[in-house]
């Protein structure tokens, strides 16, 4: 069936990936080379979850993810190290303020602090690590606004925001903190607000719940100019072929493709190969935890294999 209702999406993507890996092995070439071209040498910037809340860490921030992205890193190795340094710096800042916390299900710190405080801590951490390492590090958020939406308002811990107020709030945060990346700032059916925000700010406005890696929803977003980036989750759509179609459509219309892990993950590293094969500029795959680091380590190995590795070209934000 079209939505894999008989076998399930996880089974479909497992078979699809297994076939691709078998084909690559039979030719004795890496998966990224089999899926891409002999000239694929562009490496993605890692987008890492540093402070987590929302559905991933109950009692923490209302915004689901505060994400680090080292847009000035000269290599994948430097970029991975930078995100780890930001993660460590955030812990240091929290500890210095007497805030102790565990981690959410993606390895991000889950302190019981306000969203505003999290913004301030991320700004300080990225700026300090950027100064220490000598290249630019920015940050962004995954609002996961569908989780806050009650049908009329966006319900935060201490305030309810109407759709208009949500638009004003997100715009203000982008401008105040120079956010590079904002994912799902509105609920999954609000294409119009996505379009309005995209036209008024300089940032990557990414749809996850908005598009669900679905070609028809991506096409609708393109028509309405909703967002300028698409989150790509292969197991959400079901096969590598369908994943390629979604990426091809998005890239054809100038959208940035961000390939992503899931909150519940394994140590499979296929998305690292997909990012290189299809020259995707950003990979969202966490900072710490074995199932996250597996993807990052694979990117470092690929970087070492390439003759002329280079970091991807990012949209200016």
PDB file of C-alpha atoms in Angstrom:
ATOM      1  CA  UNK A   1       0.000   0.000   0.000  1.00  0.00           C
ATOM      2  CA  UNK A   2       1.039   3.613  -0.453  1.00  0.00           C
ATOM      3  CA  UNK A   3       1.546   4.170   3.285  1.00  0.00           C
ATOM      4  CA  UNK A   4       2.924   0.673   4.038  1.00  0.00           C
ATOM      5  CA  UNK A   5      -0.065  -0.127   6.236  1.00  0.00           C
ATOM      6  CA  UNK A   6       0.486  -3.858   5.682  1.00  0.00           C
ATOM      7  CA  UNK A   7       4.189  -4.157   6.557  1.00  0.00           C
ATOM      8  CA  UNK A   8       4.922  -0.857   8.321  1.00  0.00           C
ATOM      9  CA  UNK A   9       7.353   1.926   7.476  1.00  0.00           C
ATOM     10  CA  UNK A  10      10.175   0.560   9.633  1.00  0.00           C
ATOM     11  CA  UNK A  11      10.156  -2.757   7.787  1.00  0.00           C
ATOM     12  CA  UNK A  12      10.026  -0.976   4.437  1.00  0.00           C
ATOM     13  CA  UNK A  13      13.002   1.280   5.143  1.00  0.00           C
ATOM     14  CA  UNK A  14      15.013  -1.607   6.626  1.00  0.00           C
ATOM     15  CA  UNK A  15      14.548  -3.646   3.442  1.00  0.00           C
ATOM     16  CA  UNK A  16      15.270  -0.643   1.222  1.00  0.00           C
ATOM     17  CA  UNK A  17      18.485   0.170   3.087  1.00  0.00           C
ATOM     18  CA  UNK A  18      19.563  -3.479   3.171  1.00  0.00           C
ATOM     19  CA  UNK A  19      19.206  -3.780  -0.607  1.00  0.00           C
ATOM     20  CA  UNK A  20      21.244  -0.597  -1.155  1.00  0.00           C
ATOM     21  CA  UNK A  21      23.972  -1.796   1.218  1.00  0.00           C
ATOM     22  CA  UNK A  22      24.069  -5.215  -0.454  1.00  0.00           C
ATOM     23  CA  UNK A  23      24.459  -3.568  -3.857  1.00  0.00           C
ATOM     24  CA  UNK A  24      27.287  -1.355  -2.576  1.00  0.00           C
ATOM     25  CA  UNK A  25      29.010  -4.342  -0.973  1.00  0.00           C
ATOM     26  CA  UNK A  26      28.738  -6.377  -4.184  1.00  0.00           C
ATOM     27  CA  UNK A  27      30.572  -3.597  -6.011  1.00  0.00           C
ATOM     28  CA  UNK A  28      33.011  -3.167  -3.122  1.00  0.00           C
ATOM     29  CA  UNK A  29      32.357   0.551  -2.839  1.00  0.00           C
ATOM     30  CA  UNK A  30      31.098   2.653   0.086  1.00  0.00           C
ATOM     31  CA  UNK A  31      27.365   3.255   0.339  1.00  0.00           C
ATOM     32  CA  UNK A  32      27.761   7.014  -0.180  1.00  0.00           C
ATOM     33  CA  UNK A  33      29.574   6.330  -3.455  1.00  0.00           C
ATOM     34  CA  UNK A  34      26.935   3.852  -4.631  1.00  0.00           C
ATOM     35  CA  UNK A  35      24.044   6.204  -3.832  1.00  0.00           C
ATOM     36  CA  UNK A  36      25.832   9.330  -5.057  1.00  0.00           C
ATOM     37  CA  UNK A  37      28.414   9.949  -7.759  1.00  0.00           C
ATOM     38  CA  UNK A  38      32.184   9.385  -8.018  1.00  0.00           C
ATOM     39  CA  UNK A  39      32.506  13.111  -7.349  1.00  0.00           C
ATOM     40  CA  UNK A  40      30.406  13.343  -4.162  1.00  0.00           C
ATOM     41  CA  UNK A  41      32.738  15.084  -1.721  1.00  0.00           C
ATOM     42  CA  UNK A  42      30.545  17.596   0.102  1.00  0.00           C
ATOM     43  CA  UNK A  43      30.124  17.038   3.840  1.00  0.00           C
ATOM     44  CA  UNK A  44      27.215  18.230   6.005  1.00  0.00           C
ATOM     45  CA  UNK A  45      27.319  20.439   9.069  1.00  0.00           C
ATOM     46  CA  UNK A  46      26.027  18.613  12.160  1.00  0.00           C
ATOM     47  CA  UNK A  47      23.026  20.159  13.891  1.00  0.00           C
ATOM     48  CA  UNK A  48      23.122  19.005  17.508  1.00  0.00           C
ATOM     49  CA  UNK A  49      20.542  19.019  20.297  1.00  0.00           C
ATOM     50  CA  UNK A  50      22.072  20.676  23.371  1.00  0.00           C
ATOM     51  CA  UNK A  51      19.119  21.684  25.579  1.00  0.00           C
ATOM     52  CA  UNK A  52      15.946  19.629  25.341  1.00  0.00           C
ATOM     53  CA  UNK A  53      12.414  19.858  26.635  1.00  0.00           C
ATOM     54  CA  UNK A  54       8.907  19.539  25.246  1.00  0.00           C
ATOM     55  CA  UNK A  55       7.838  15.981  24.501  1.00  0.00           C
ATOM     56  CA  UNK A  56      11.432  14.749  24.874  1.00  0.00           C
ATOM     57  CA  UNK A  57      11.975  15.829  28.498  1.00  0.00           C
ATOM     58  CA  UNK A  58       8.959  16.510  30.677  1.00  0.00           C
ATOM     59  CA  UNK A  59       9.242  19.447  33.064  1.00  0.00           C
ATOM     60  CA  UNK A  60      12.031  21.162  31.129  1.00  0.00           C
ATOM     61  CA  UNK A  61      11.696  23.897  28.483  1.00  0.00           C
ATOM     62  CA  UNK A  62       8.460  24.168  26.484  1.00  0.00           C
ATOM     63  CA  UNK A  63      10.458  24.520  23.262  1.00  0.00           C
ATOM     64  CA  UNK A  64      11.549  20.994  22.389  1.00  0.00           C
ATOM     65  CA  UNK A  65      15.149  21.477  21.204  1.00  0.00           C
ATOM     66  CA  UNK A  66      17.868  24.110  21.358  1.00  0.00           C
ATOM     67  CA  UNK A  67      20.361  23.203  18.643  1.00  0.00           C
ATOM     68  CA  UNK A  68      23.978  24.092  17.951  1.00  0.00           C
ATOM     69  CA  UNK A  69      25.329  24.385  14.390  1.00  0.00           C
ATOM     70  CA  UNK A  70      29.007  25.297  13.776  1.00  0.00           C
ATOM     71  CA  UNK A  71      28.546  27.040  10.422  1.00  0.00           C
ATOM     72  CA  UNK A  72      32.171  28.199  10.289  1.00  0.00           C
ATOM     73  CA  UNK A  73      33.795  24.830  10.973  1.00  0.00           C
ATOM     74  CA  UNK A  74      36.481  23.967   8.387  1.00  0.00           C
ATOM     75  CA  UNK A  75      35.896  20.210   8.658  1.00  0.00           C
ATOM     76  CA  UNK A  76      33.457  17.618   9.972  1.00  0.00           C
ATOM     77  CA  UNK A  77      35.924  16.717  12.707  1.00  0.00           C
ATOM     78  CA  UNK A  78      36.057  20.339  13.860  1.00  0.00           C
ATOM     79  CA  UNK A  79      32.279  20.649  13.625  1.00  0.00           C
ATOM     80  CA  UNK A  80      31.653  17.526  15.715  1.00  0.00           C
ATOM     81  CA  UNK A  81      34.160  18.732  18.304  1.00  0.00           C
ATOM     82  CA  UNK A  82      32.495  22.176  18.365  1.00  0.00           C
ATOM     83  CA  UNK A  83      29.031  20.798  19.107  1.00  0.00           C
ATOM     84  CA  UNK A  84      30.469  18.600  21.859  1.00  0.00           C
ATOM     85  CA  UNK A  85      32.215  21.660  23.295  1.00  0.00           C
ATOM     86  CA  UNK A  86      28.947  23.642  23.288  1.00  0.00           C
ATOM     87  CA  UNK A  87      27.193  20.731  25.014  1.00  0.00           C
ATOM     88  CA  UNK A  88      29.935  20.689  27.678  1.00  0.00           C
ATOM     89  CA  UNK A  89      29.876  24.483  28.019  1.00  0.00           C
ATOM     90  CA  UNK A  90      26.121  24.496  28.633  1.00  0.00           C
ATOM     91  CA  UNK A  91      26.580  21.954  31.429  1.00  0.00           C
ATOM     92  CA  UNK A  92      29.286  24.156  32.938  1.00  0.00           C
ATOM     93  CA  UNK A  93      27.038  27.239  32.825  1.00  0.00           C
ATOM     94  CA  UNK A  94      24.134  25.351  34.386  1.00  0.00           C
ATOM     95  CA  UNK A  95      26.351  23.967  37.159  1.00  0.00           C
ATOM     96  CA  UNK A  96      27.800  27.409  37.911  1.00  0.00           C
ATOM     97  CA  UNK A  97      24.253  28.653  38.479  1.00  0.00           C
ATOM     98  CA  UNK A  98      23.367  25.747  40.746  1.00  0.00           C
ATOM     99  CA  UNK A  99      21.135  24.117  38.135  1.00  0.00           C
ATOM    100  CA  UNK A 100      21.596  20.358  38.042  1.00  0.00           C
ATOM    101  CA  UNK A 101      19.832  18.171  35.520  1.00  0.00           C
ATOM    102  CA  UNK A 102      19.797  14.914  33.635  1.00  0.00           C
ATOM    103  CA  UNK A 103      19.479  14.337  29.905  1.00  0.00           C
ATOM    104  CA  UNK A 104      16.505  13.860  27.622  1.00  0.00           C
ATOM    105  CA  UNK A 105      16.052  10.999  25.175  1.00  0.00           C
ATOM    106  CA  UNK A 106      18.423  12.552  22.603  1.00  0.00           C
ATOM    107  CA  UNK A 107      21.233  13.260  25.060  1.00  0.00           C
ATOM    108  CA  UNK A 108      20.468  16.973  25.448  1.00  0.00           C
ATOM    109  CA  UNK A 109      20.519  18.575  28.881  1.00  0.00           C
ATOM    110  CA  UNK A 110      17.010  18.853  30.340  1.00  0.00           C
ATOM    111  CA  UNK A 111      17.122  21.584  32.996  1.00  0.00           C
ATOM    112  CA  UNK A 112      13.955  22.932  34.566  1.00  0.00           C
ATOM    113  CA  UNK A 113      14.420  26.459  33.256  1.00  0.00           C
ATOM    114  CA  UNK A 114      12.359  28.863  31.169  1.00  0.00           C
ATOM    115  CA  UNK A 115      12.645  29.071  27.398  1.00  0.00           C
ATOM    116  CA  UNK A 116      14.042  32.588  27.745  1.00  0.00           C
ATOM    117  CA  UNK A 117      16.801  31.369  30.069  1.00  0.00           C
ATOM    118  CA  UNK A 118      17.642  28.560  27.642  1.00  0.00           C
ATOM    119  CA  UNK A 119      18.010  31.108  24.838  1.00  0.00           C
ATOM    120  CA  UNK A 120      20.406  33.159  26.986  1.00  0.00           C
ATOM    121  CA  UNK A 121      22.492  30.115  27.949  1.00  0.00           C
ATOM    122  CA  UNK A 122      22.728  28.919  24.327  1.00  0.00           C
ATOM    123  CA  UNK A 123      23.775  32.372  23.169  1.00  0.00           C
ATOM    124  CA  UNK A 124      26.506  32.550  25.801  1.00  0.00           C
ATOM    125  CA  UNK A 125      27.721  28.979  25.198  1.00  0.00           C
ATOM    126  CA  UNK A 126      27.931  29.256  21.403  1.00  0.00           C
ATOM    127  CA  UNK A 127      29.675  32.634  21.580  1.00  0.00           C
ATOM    128  CA  UNK A 128      32.242  31.449  24.138  1.00  0.00           C
ATOM    129  CA  UNK A 129      33.051  28.234  22.251  1.00  0.00           C
ATOM    130  CA  UNK A 130      33.167  30.156  18.978  1.00  0.00           C
ATOM    131  CA  UNK A 131      35.771  32.512  20.476  1.00  0.00           C
ATOM    132  CA  UNK A 132      37.777  29.567  21.837  1.00  0.00           C
ATOM    133  CA  UNK A 133      37.805  27.616  18.554  1.00  0.00           C
ATOM    134  CA  UNK A 134      38.113  30.542  16.172  1.00  0.00           C
ATOM    135  CA  UNK A 135      35.114  29.916  13.912  1.00  0.00           C
ATOM    136  CA  UNK A 136      31.447  30.855  13.903  1.00  0.00           C
ATOM    137  CA  UNK A 137      28.920  28.753  15.795  1.00  0.00           C
ATOM    138  CA  UNK A 138      25.232  29.630  15.669  1.00  0.00           C
ATOM    139  CA  UNK A 139      22.171  28.052  17.207  1.00  0.00           C
ATOM    140  CA  UNK A 140      18.546  27.388  16.480  1.00  0.00           C
ATOM    141  CA  UNK A 141      15.453  25.695  17.852  1.00  0.00           C
ATOM    142  CA  UNK A 142      12.930  22.987  17.134  1.00  0.00           C
ATOM    143  CA  UNK A 143       9.761  24.488  18.580  1.00  0.00           C
ATOM    144  CA  UNK A 144       7.664  21.355  17.844  1.00  0.00           C
ATOM    145  CA  UNK A 145       4.689  23.703  17.885  1.00  0.00           C
ATOM    146  CA  UNK A 146       2.131  20.987  17.094  1.00  0.00           C
ATOM    147  CA  UNK A 147       2.814  19.681  20.625  1.00  0.00           C
ATOM    148  CA  UNK A 148       1.868  23.105  22.044  1.00  0.00           C
ATOM    149  CA  UNK A 149      -1.193  23.683  19.848  1.00  0.00           C
ATOM    150  CA  UNK A 150      -4.606  23.071  21.466  1.00  0.00           C
ATOM    151  CA  UNK A 151      -6.675  23.969  18.418  1.00  0.00           C
ATOM    152  CA  UNK A 152      -6.841  27.685  19.212  1.00  0.00           C
ATOM    153  CA  UNK A 153      -3.641  28.719  20.978  1.00  0.00           C
ATOM    154  CA  UNK A 154      -0.059  27.657  21.593  1.00  0.00           C
ATOM    155  CA  UNK A 155       0.001  26.668  25.265  1.00  0.00           C
ATOM    156  CA  UNK A 156       3.309  27.345  27.010  1.00  0.00           C
ATOM    157  CA  UNK A 157       3.892  26.821  30.720  1.00  0.00           C
ATOM    158  CA  UNK A 158       3.064  30.393  31.734  1.00  0.00           C
ATOM    159  CA  UNK A 159       1.315  31.844  28.709  1.00  0.00           C
ATOM    160  CA  UNK A 160      -1.047  31.072  25.848  1.00  0.00           C
ATOM    161  CA  UNK A 161      -0.194  32.571  22.477  1.00  0.00           C
ATOM    162  CA  UNK A 162      -2.607  33.059  19.609  1.00  0.00           C
ATOM    163  CA  UNK A 163      -1.305  32.261  16.101  1.00  0.00           C
ATOM    164  CA  UNK A 164      -0.565  35.966  15.613  1.00  0.00           C
ATOM    165  CA  UNK A 165       1.239  36.174  18.958  1.00  0.00           C
ATOM    166  CA  UNK A 166       3.215  33.026  18.127  1.00  0.00           C
ATOM    167  CA  UNK A 167       4.372  34.627  14.879  1.00  0.00           C
ATOM    168  CA  UNK A 168       5.467  37.759  16.747  1.00  0.00           C
ATOM    169  CA  UNK A 169       7.231  35.713  19.442  1.00  0.00           C
ATOM    170  CA  UNK A 170       9.189  33.576  16.968  1.00  0.00           C
ATOM    171  CA  UNK A 171      10.133  36.624  14.889  1.00  0.00           C
ATOM    172  CA  UNK A 172      11.352  38.406  18.023  1.00  0.00           C
ATOM    173  CA  UNK A 173      13.468  35.409  19.105  1.00  0.00           C
ATOM    174  CA  UNK A 174      15.044  35.085  15.636  1.00  0.00           C
ATOM    175  CA  UNK A 175      16.018  38.747  15.635  1.00  0.00           C
ATOM    176  CA  UNK A 176      17.099  38.931  19.292  1.00  0.00           C
ATOM    177  CA  UNK A 177      19.293  35.829  19.253  1.00  0.00           C
ATOM    178  CA  UNK A 178      20.224  35.737  15.553  1.00  0.00           C
ATOM    179  CA  UNK A 179      18.783  32.247  15.245  1.00  0.00           C
ATOM    180  CA  UNK A 180      20.135  30.403  12.232  1.00  0.00           C
ATOM    181  CA  UNK A 181      17.550  27.617  12.191  1.00  0.00           C
ATOM    182  CA  UNK A 182      13.912  27.347  13.326  1.00  0.00           C
ATOM    183  CA  UNK A 183      12.033  24.067  12.958  1.00  0.00           C
ATOM    184  CA  UNK A 184       8.252  23.701  13.244  1.00  0.00           C
ATOM    185  CA  UNK A 185       7.498  27.167  14.678  1.00  0.00           C
ATOM    186  CA  UNK A 186       3.782  26.618  13.941  1.00  0.00           C
ATOM    187  CA  UNK A 187       1.451  23.643  13.989  1.00  0.00           C
ATOM    188  CA  UNK A 188       1.524  21.149  11.149  1.00  0.00           C
ATOM    189  CA  UNK A 189      -1.376  22.588   9.121  1.00  0.00           C
ATOM    190  CA  UNK A 190      -0.461  26.270   9.337  1.00  0.00           C
ATOM    191  CA  UNK A 191       1.247  26.685   5.973  1.00  0.00           C
ATOM    192  CA  UNK A 192       0.269  30.370   5.885  1.00  0.00           C
ATOM    193  CA  UNK A 193       2.159  31.309   9.063  1.00  0.00           C
ATOM    194  CA  UNK A 194       5.207  29.393   7.802  1.00  0.00           C
ATOM    195  CA  UNK A 195       5.045  31.448   4.604  1.00  0.00           C
ATOM    196  CA  UNK A 196       4.654  34.748   6.451  1.00  0.00           C
ATOM    197  CA  UNK A 197       7.593  34.044   8.758  1.00  0.00           C
ATOM    198  CA  UNK A 198       9.814  32.856   5.894  1.00  0.00           C
ATOM    199  CA  UNK A 199       9.245  36.058   3.952  1.00  0.00           C
ATOM    200  CA  UNK A 200      10.030  38.318   6.906  1.00  0.00           C
ATOM    201  CA  UNK A 201      13.236  36.897   8.464  1.00  0.00           C
ATOM    202  CA  UNK A 202      16.731  35.762   7.481  1.00  0.00           C
ATOM    203  CA  UNK A 203      16.855  32.250   8.896  1.00  0.00           C
ATOM    204  CA  UNK A 204      16.274  28.660   7.864  1.00  0.00           C
ATOM    205  CA  UNK A 205      12.594  27.962   8.521  1.00  0.00           C
ATOM    206  CA  UNK A 206      12.334  24.181   8.452  1.00  0.00           C
ATOM    207  CA  UNK A 207       9.251  21.997   8.218  1.00  0.00           C
ATOM    208  CA  UNK A 208       9.227  18.601   9.927  1.00  0.00           C
ATOM    209  CA  UNK A 209       5.654  17.953  11.043  1.00  0.00           C
ATOM    210  CA  UNK A 210       4.626  20.349   8.264  1.00  0.00           C
ATOM    211  CA  UNK A 211       6.062  18.156   5.491  1.00  0.00           C
ATOM    212  CA  UNK A 212       6.633  14.694   7.075  1.00  0.00           C
ATOM    213  CA  UNK A 213       9.019  13.886   4.170  1.00  0.00           C
ATOM    214  CA  UNK A 214       5.911  13.663   1.968  1.00  0.00           C
ATOM    215  CA  UNK A 215       6.165  14.786  -1.659  1.00  0.00           C
ATOM    216  CA  UNK A 216       2.597  16.102  -1.819  1.00  0.00           C
ATOM    217  CA  UNK A 217       2.973  18.177   1.343  1.00  0.00           C
ATOM    218  CA  UNK A 218       6.369  19.473   0.175  1.00  0.00           C
ATOM    219  CA  UNK A 219       4.771  20.447  -3.139  1.00  0.00           C
ATOM    220  CA  UNK A 220       2.020  22.332  -1.292  1.00  0.00           C
ATOM    221  CA  UNK A 221       4.641  24.133   0.803  1.00  0.00           C
ATOM    222  CA  UNK A 222       6.534  25.139  -2.330  1.00  0.00           C
ATOM    223  CA  UNK A 223       3.369  26.563  -3.890  1.00  0.00           C
ATOM    224  CA  UNK A 224       2.625  28.615  -0.767  1.00  0.00           C
ATOM    225  CA  UNK A 225       6.302  29.512  -0.138  1.00  0.00           C
ATOM    226  CA  UNK A 226       5.989  27.975   3.317  1.00  0.00           C
ATOM    227  CA  UNK A 227       9.445  27.545   4.827  1.00  0.00           C
ATOM    228  CA  UNK A 228      12.765  27.322   3.020  1.00  0.00           C
ATOM    229  CA  UNK A 229      14.031  24.027   4.466  1.00  0.00           C
ATOM    230  CA  UNK A 230      12.712  20.461   4.734  1.00  0.00           C
ATOM    231  CA  UNK A 231      13.548  17.895   7.396  1.00  0.00           C
ATOM    232  CA  UNK A 232      14.189  14.530   5.746  1.00  0.00           C
ATOM    233  CA  UNK A 233      13.510  11.344   7.745  1.00  0.00           C
ATOM    234  CA  UNK A 234      13.914   8.221   5.585  1.00  0.00           C
ATOM    235  CA  UNK A 235      11.927   5.927   7.879  1.00  0.00           C
ATOM    236  CA  UNK A 236       9.069   8.427   7.881  1.00  0.00           C
ATOM    237  CA  UNK A 237       8.447   8.013   4.158  1.00  0.00           C
ATOM    238  CA  UNK A 238       9.410   4.325   3.929  1.00  0.00           C
ATOM    239  CA  UNK A 239      12.005   3.737   1.185  1.00  0.00           C
ATOM    240  CA  UNK A 240      15.216   5.283  -0.112  1.00  0.00           C
ATOM    241  CA  UNK A 241      13.521   5.837  -3.475  1.00  0.00           C
ATOM    242  CA  UNK A 242      10.764   7.906  -1.860  1.00  0.00           C
ATOM    243  CA  UNK A 243      13.391   9.733   0.188  1.00  0.00           C
ATOM    244  CA  UNK A 244      15.264  10.621  -3.017  1.00  0.00           C
ATOM    245  CA  UNK A 245      12.045  11.918  -4.608  1.00  0.00           C
ATOM    246  CA  UNK A 246      11.340  14.194  -1.643  1.00  0.00           C
ATOM    247  CA  UNK A 247      14.907  15.535  -1.635  1.00  0.00           C
ATOM    248  CA  UNK A 248      14.926  16.054  -5.399  1.00  0.00           C
ATOM    249  CA  UNK A 249      11.688  18.057  -5.317  1.00  0.00           C
ATOM    250  CA  UNK A 250      12.840  20.214  -2.412  1.00  0.00           C
ATOM    251  CA  UNK A 251      16.280  20.933  -3.909  1.00  0.00           C
ATOM    252  CA  UNK A 252      14.774  21.701  -7.314  1.00  0.00           C
ATOM    253  CA  UNK A 253      12.850  24.578  -5.708  1.00  0.00           C
ATOM    254  CA  UNK A 254      15.698  25.938  -3.615  1.00  0.00           C
ATOM    255  CA  UNK A 255      14.778  24.387  -0.276  1.00  0.00           C
ATOM    256  CA  UNK A 256      17.585  23.330   2.072  1.00  0.00           C
ATOM    257  CA  UNK A 257      17.361  19.630   2.953  1.00  0.00           C
ATOM    258  CA  UNK A 258      18.224  18.643   6.521  1.00  0.00           C
ATOM    259  CA  UNK A 259      18.580  14.876   6.925  1.00  0.00           C
ATOM    260  CA  UNK A 260      17.597  13.715  10.378  1.00  0.00           C
ATOM    261  CA  UNK A 261      17.782  10.956  12.949  1.00  0.00           C
ATOM    262  CA  UNK A 262      14.742  10.091  15.078  1.00  0.00           C
ATOM    263  CA  UNK A 263      14.345  10.582  18.825  1.00  0.00           C
ATOM    264  CA  UNK A 264      14.309   6.798  19.202  1.00  0.00           C
ATOM    265  CA  UNK A 265      17.414   5.651  17.329  1.00  0.00           C
ATOM    266  CA  UNK A 266      19.788   2.769  16.618  1.00  0.00           C
ATOM    267  CA  UNK A 267      23.492   2.804  15.793  1.00  0.00           C
ATOM    268  CA  UNK A 268      22.758   2.500  12.057  1.00  0.00           C
ATOM    269  CA  UNK A 269      24.803   5.125  10.196  1.00  0.00           C
ATOM    270  CA  UNK A 270      23.034   5.143   6.815  1.00  0.00           C
ATOM    271  CA  UNK A 271      21.937   8.780   7.051  1.00  0.00           C
ATOM    272  CA  UNK A 272      25.605   9.832   7.171  1.00  0.00           C
ATOM    273  CA  UNK A 273      26.105   8.160   3.778  1.00  0.00           C
ATOM    274  CA  UNK A 274      22.890   9.700   2.418  1.00  0.00           C
ATOM    275  CA  UNK A 275      24.031  13.178   3.462  1.00  0.00           C
ATOM    276  CA  UNK A 276      27.302  12.814   1.531  1.00  0.00           C
ATOM    277  CA  UNK A 277      25.809  10.971  -1.456  1.00  0.00           C
ATOM    278  CA  UNK A 278      23.108  13.581  -2.021  1.00  0.00           C
ATOM    279  CA  UNK A 279      25.250  16.548  -0.939  1.00  0.00           C
ATOM    280  CA  UNK A 280      22.875  17.632   1.821  1.00  0.00           C
ATOM    281  CA  UNK A 281      24.232  20.596   3.789  1.00  0.00           C
ATOM    282  CA  UNK A 282      22.972  19.720   7.288  1.00  0.00           C
ATOM    283  CA  UNK A 283      22.600  16.496   9.272  1.00  0.00           C
ATOM    284  CA  UNK A 284      20.554  16.543  12.473  1.00  0.00           C
ATOM    285  CA  UNK A 285      21.873  13.727  14.617  1.00  0.00           C
ATOM    286  CA  UNK A 286      22.460  14.791  18.201  1.00  0.00           C
ATOM    287  CA  UNK A 287      25.710  15.404  20.060  1.00  0.00           C
ATOM    288  CA  UNK A 288      26.177  12.614  22.604  1.00  0.00           C
ATOM    289  CA  UNK A 289      25.013   9.016  23.019  1.00  0.00           C
ATOM    290  CA  UNK A 290      26.205   5.969  21.094  1.00  0.00           C
ATOM    291  CA  UNK A 291      23.323   5.967  18.611  1.00  0.00           C
ATOM    292  CA  UNK A 292      24.029   9.651  17.776  1.00  0.00           C
ATOM    293  CA  UNK A 293      27.827   9.432  17.756  1.00  0.00           C
ATOM    294  CA  UNK A 294      27.687   6.446  15.358  1.00  0.00           C
ATOM    295  CA  UNK A 295      26.533   8.808  12.584  1.00  0.00           C
ATOM    296  CA  UNK A 296      29.096  11.471  13.467  1.00  0.00           C
ATOM    297  CA  UNK A 297      31.961   8.971  13.594  1.00  0.00           C
ATOM    298  CA  UNK A 298      30.936   7.633  10.185  1.00  0.00           C
ATOM    299  CA  UNK A 299      31.043  11.159   8.751  1.00  0.00           C
ATOM    300  CA  UNK A 300      34.564  11.582  10.138  1.00  0.00           C
ATOM    301  CA  UNK A 301      35.588   8.272   8.523  1.00  0.00           C
ATOM    302  CA  UNK A 302      34.080   9.358   5.192  1.00  0.00           C
ATOM    303  CA  UNK A 303      35.908  12.691   5.433  1.00  0.00           C
ATOM    304  CA  UNK A 304      39.190  10.793   5.882  1.00  0.00           C
ATOM    305  CA  UNK A 305      38.447   8.659   2.789  1.00  0.00           C
ATOM    306  CA  UNK A 306      37.621  11.514   0.423  1.00  0.00           C
ATOM    307  CA  UNK A 307      40.383  12.880  -1.785  1.00  0.00           C
ATOM    308  CA  UNK A 308      39.191  16.490  -1.696  1.00  0.00           C
ATOM    309  CA  UNK A 309      36.652  16.786   1.120  1.00  0.00           C
ATOM    310  CA  UNK A 310      34.877  20.089   1.552  1.00  0.00           C
ATOM    311  CA  UNK A 311      32.138  21.361   3.802  1.00  0.00           C
ATOM    312  CA  UNK A 312      28.760  21.964   2.206  1.00  0.00           C
ATOM    313  CA  UNK A 313      27.594  25.368   1.057  1.00  0.00           C
ATOM    314  CA  UNK A 314      25.097  26.784   3.532  1.00  0.00           C
ATOM    315  CA  UNK A 315      22.365  29.312   2.963  1.00  0.00           C
ATOM    316  CA  UNK A 316      23.372  32.666   4.421  1.00  0.00           C
ATOM    317  CA  UNK A 317      21.357  33.485   7.518  1.00  0.00           C
TER     318      UNK A 317
END
